[in-house]
mmCIF file of C-alpha atoms in Angstrom:
data_model
loop_
_atom_site.group_PDB
_atom_site.id
_atom_site.type_symbol
_atom_site.label_atom_id
_atom_site.label_comp_id
_atom_site.label_asym_id
_atom_site.label_seq_id
_atom_site.Cartn_x
_atom_site.Cartn_y
_atom_site.Cartn_z
ATOM 1 C CA MET A 1 0.016 -0.014 -0.002
ATOM 2 C CA SER A 2 1.289 3.498 -0.809
ATOM 3 C CA PRO A 3 2.240 5.909 1.989
ATOM 4 C CA PHE A 4 -0.708 8.105 1.152
ATOM 5 C CA TRP A 5 -3.278 5.329 1.729
ATOM 6 C CA SER A 6 -1.568 4.033 4.848
ATOM 7 C CA SER A 7 -1.345 7.476 6.384
ATOM 8 C CA LEU A 8 -5.011 8.195 5.434
ATOM 9 C CA PHE A 9 -6.229 4.972 7.041
ATOM 10 C CA GLY A 10 -4.021 5.540 10.062
ATOM 11 C CA HIS A 11 -5.501 9.013 10.516
ATOM 12 C CA LEU A 12 -9.053 7.690 10.074
ATOM 13 C CA ARG A 13 -8.424 4.986 12.603
ATOM 14 C CA ASP A 14 -7.409 7.672 15.147
ATOM 15 C CA CYS A 15 -10.565 9.671 14.415
ATOM 16 C CA GLY A 16 -12.921 6.987 15.707
ATOM 17 C CA ARG A 17 -16.477 6.379 14.690
ATOM 18 C CA ASN A 18 -17.043 9.656 12.826
ATOM 19 C CA ALA A 19 -14.430 8.658 10.264
ATOM 20 C CA THR A 20 -16.201 5.281 9.709
ATOM 21 C CA PHE A 21 -19.462 7.085 9.131
ATOM 22 C CA PHE A 22 -17.693 9.493 6.775
ATOM 23 C CA MET A 23 -16.229 6.662 4.718
ATOM 24 C CA PHE A 24 -19.612 4.941 4.394
ATOM 25 C CA ALA A 25 -21.318 8.193 3.441
ATOM 26 C CA LEU A 26 -18.656 8.848 0.821
ATOM 27 C CA ALA A 27 -19.063 5.361 -0.634
ATOM 28 C CA GLY A 28 -22.807 5.770 -0.641
ATOM 29 C CA CYS A 29 -22.524 9.117 -2.521
ATOM 30 C CA PHE A 30 -20.387 7.465 -5.165
ATOM 31 C CA ALA A 31 -22.862 4.661 -5.488
ATOM 32 C CA VAL A 32 -25.802 7.021 -5.910
ATOM 33 C CA VAL A 33 -23.921 9.014 -8.558
ATOM 34 C CA ALA A 34 -23.067 5.779 -10.439
ATOM 35 C CA LEU A 35 -26.663 4.623 -10.240
ATOM 36 C CA CYS A 36 -27.893 8.025 -11.561
ATOM 37 C CA ILE A 37 -25.493 7.774 -14.500
ATOM 38 C CA VAL A 38 -26.729 4.268 -15.328
ATOM 39 C CA VAL A 39 -30.398 5.299 -15.093
ATOM 40 C CA CYS A 40 -29.891 8.412 -17.215
ATOM 41 C CA GLN A 41 -28.060 6.478 -19.947
ATOM 42 C CA SER A 42 -30.751 3.794 -20.209
ATOM 43 C CA GLU A 43 -34.472 3.697 -20.794
ATOM 44 C CA LEU A 44 -35.143 3.353 -17.075
ATOM 45 C CA LEU A 45 -35.521 7.091 -16.602
ATOM 46 C CA ARG A 46 -39.200 7.115 -17.726
ATOM 47 C CA PHE A 47 -39.994 4.527 -15.045
ATOM 48 C CA VAL A 48 -37.920 6.064 -12.300
ATOM 49 C CA LEU A 49 -39.341 9.603 -12.381
ATOM 50 C CA PRO A 50 -42.917 8.583 -11.313
ATOM 51 C CA ILE A 51 -41.466 6.406 -8.589
ATOM 52 C CA LEU A 52 -39.286 9.238 -7.333
ATOM 53 C CA SER A 53 -42.256 11.613 -7.165
ATOM 54 C CA GLY A 54 -44.232 9.068 -5.212
ATOM 55 C CA LEU A 55 -41.354 8.522 -2.818
ATOM 56 C CA GLY A 56 -40.948 12.289 -2.422
ATOM 57 C CA LEU A 57 -44.661 12.654 -1.543
ATOM 58 C CA LEU A 58 -44.291 9.851 1.018
ATOM 59 C CA ALA A 59 -41.289 11.564 2.526
ATOM 60 C CA VAL A 60 -43.128 14.889 2.915
ATOM 61 C CA VAL A 61 -46.052 13.128 4.562
ATOM 62 C CA TRP A 62 -43.732 11.258 6.948
ATOM 63 C CA ILE A 63 -41.922 14.489 7.852
ATOM 64 C CA CYS A 64 -45.255 16.258 8.572
ATOM 65 C CA VAL A 65 -46.396 13.328 10.764
ATOM 66 C CA ALA A 66 -43.022 13.380 12.670
ATOM 67 C CA ILE A 67 -43.277 17.102 13.296
ATOM 68 C CA ARG A 68 -46.858 16.765 14.532
ATOM 69 C CA ARG A 69 -45.935 13.979 16.933
ATOM 70 C CA ALA A 70 -43.013 15.955 18.267
ATOM 71 C CA ARG A 71 -45.262 18.987 18.903
ATOM 72 C CA VAL A 72 -47.811 16.798 20.717
ATOM 73 C CA ARG A 73 -45.020 15.245 22.894
ATOM 74 C CA ARG A 74 -43.758 18.696 23.723
ATOM 75 C CA ARG A 75 -47.178 19.893 24.792
ATOM 76 C CA GLU A 76 -47.728 16.748 26.914
ATOM 77 C CA ARG A 77 -44.302 17.281 28.587
ATOM 78 C CA LEU A 78 -45.229 20.805 29.559
ATOM 79 C CA LEU A 79 -48.454 19.811 31.277
ATOM 80 C CA ARG A 80 -47.652 18.934 34.902
ATOM 81 C CA PRO A 81 -50.162 17.745 37.499
ATOM 82 C CA SER A 82 -50.705 20.020 40.431
ATOM 83 C CA LEU A 83 -48.770 19.185 43.601
ATOM 84 C CA SER A 84 -50.487 17.529 46.550
ATOM 85 C CA ASP A 85 -50.800 19.350 49.882
ATOM 86 C CA ASP A 86 -47.893 17.429 51.373
ATOM 87 C CA GLU A 87 -45.616 18.175 48.360
ATOM 88 C CA LEU A 88 -46.512 21.851 48.543
ATOM 89 C CA ARG A 89 -45.668 21.920 52.277
ATOM 90 C CA VAL A 90 -42.305 20.310 51.643
ATOM 91 C CA ALA A 91 -41.499 22.688 48.817
ATOM 92 C CA ARG A 92 -42.414 25.758 50.910
ATOM 93 C CA LEU A 93 -40.204 24.463 53.774
ATOM 94 C CA LYS A 94 -37.289 24.080 51.366
ATOM 95 C CA LEU A 95 -37.749 27.597 50.013
ATOM 96 C CA GLN A 96 -37.881 29.072 53.509
ATOM 97 C CA LYS A 97 -34.707 27.277 54.519
ATOM 98 C CA HIS A 98 -32.770 28.732 51.565
ATOM 99 C CA ARG A 99 -33.844 32.309 52.353
ATOM 100 C CA ARG A 100 -32.202 32.328 55.778
#
């Protein structure tokens, strides 16, 4: 192996998990570019465009549902039940102790 590749892999090994993720992402980008080139050069393009529009629509719907669920969870988290009389008494005692 050339010194360039050995130093690159040595550096990536020192970087930890982020470097592994980067290498997989880089390989995935190259695979997507190669797949796009193959699809554009063949007759598959007329079949792929309707599928991509359908997948895009599904992605938009999925994102809207995820945002709605997150907003509902945030609202539920903000709602807190009122404290019981005993809990209120203990909280008041703690506040009075800190004032002195």
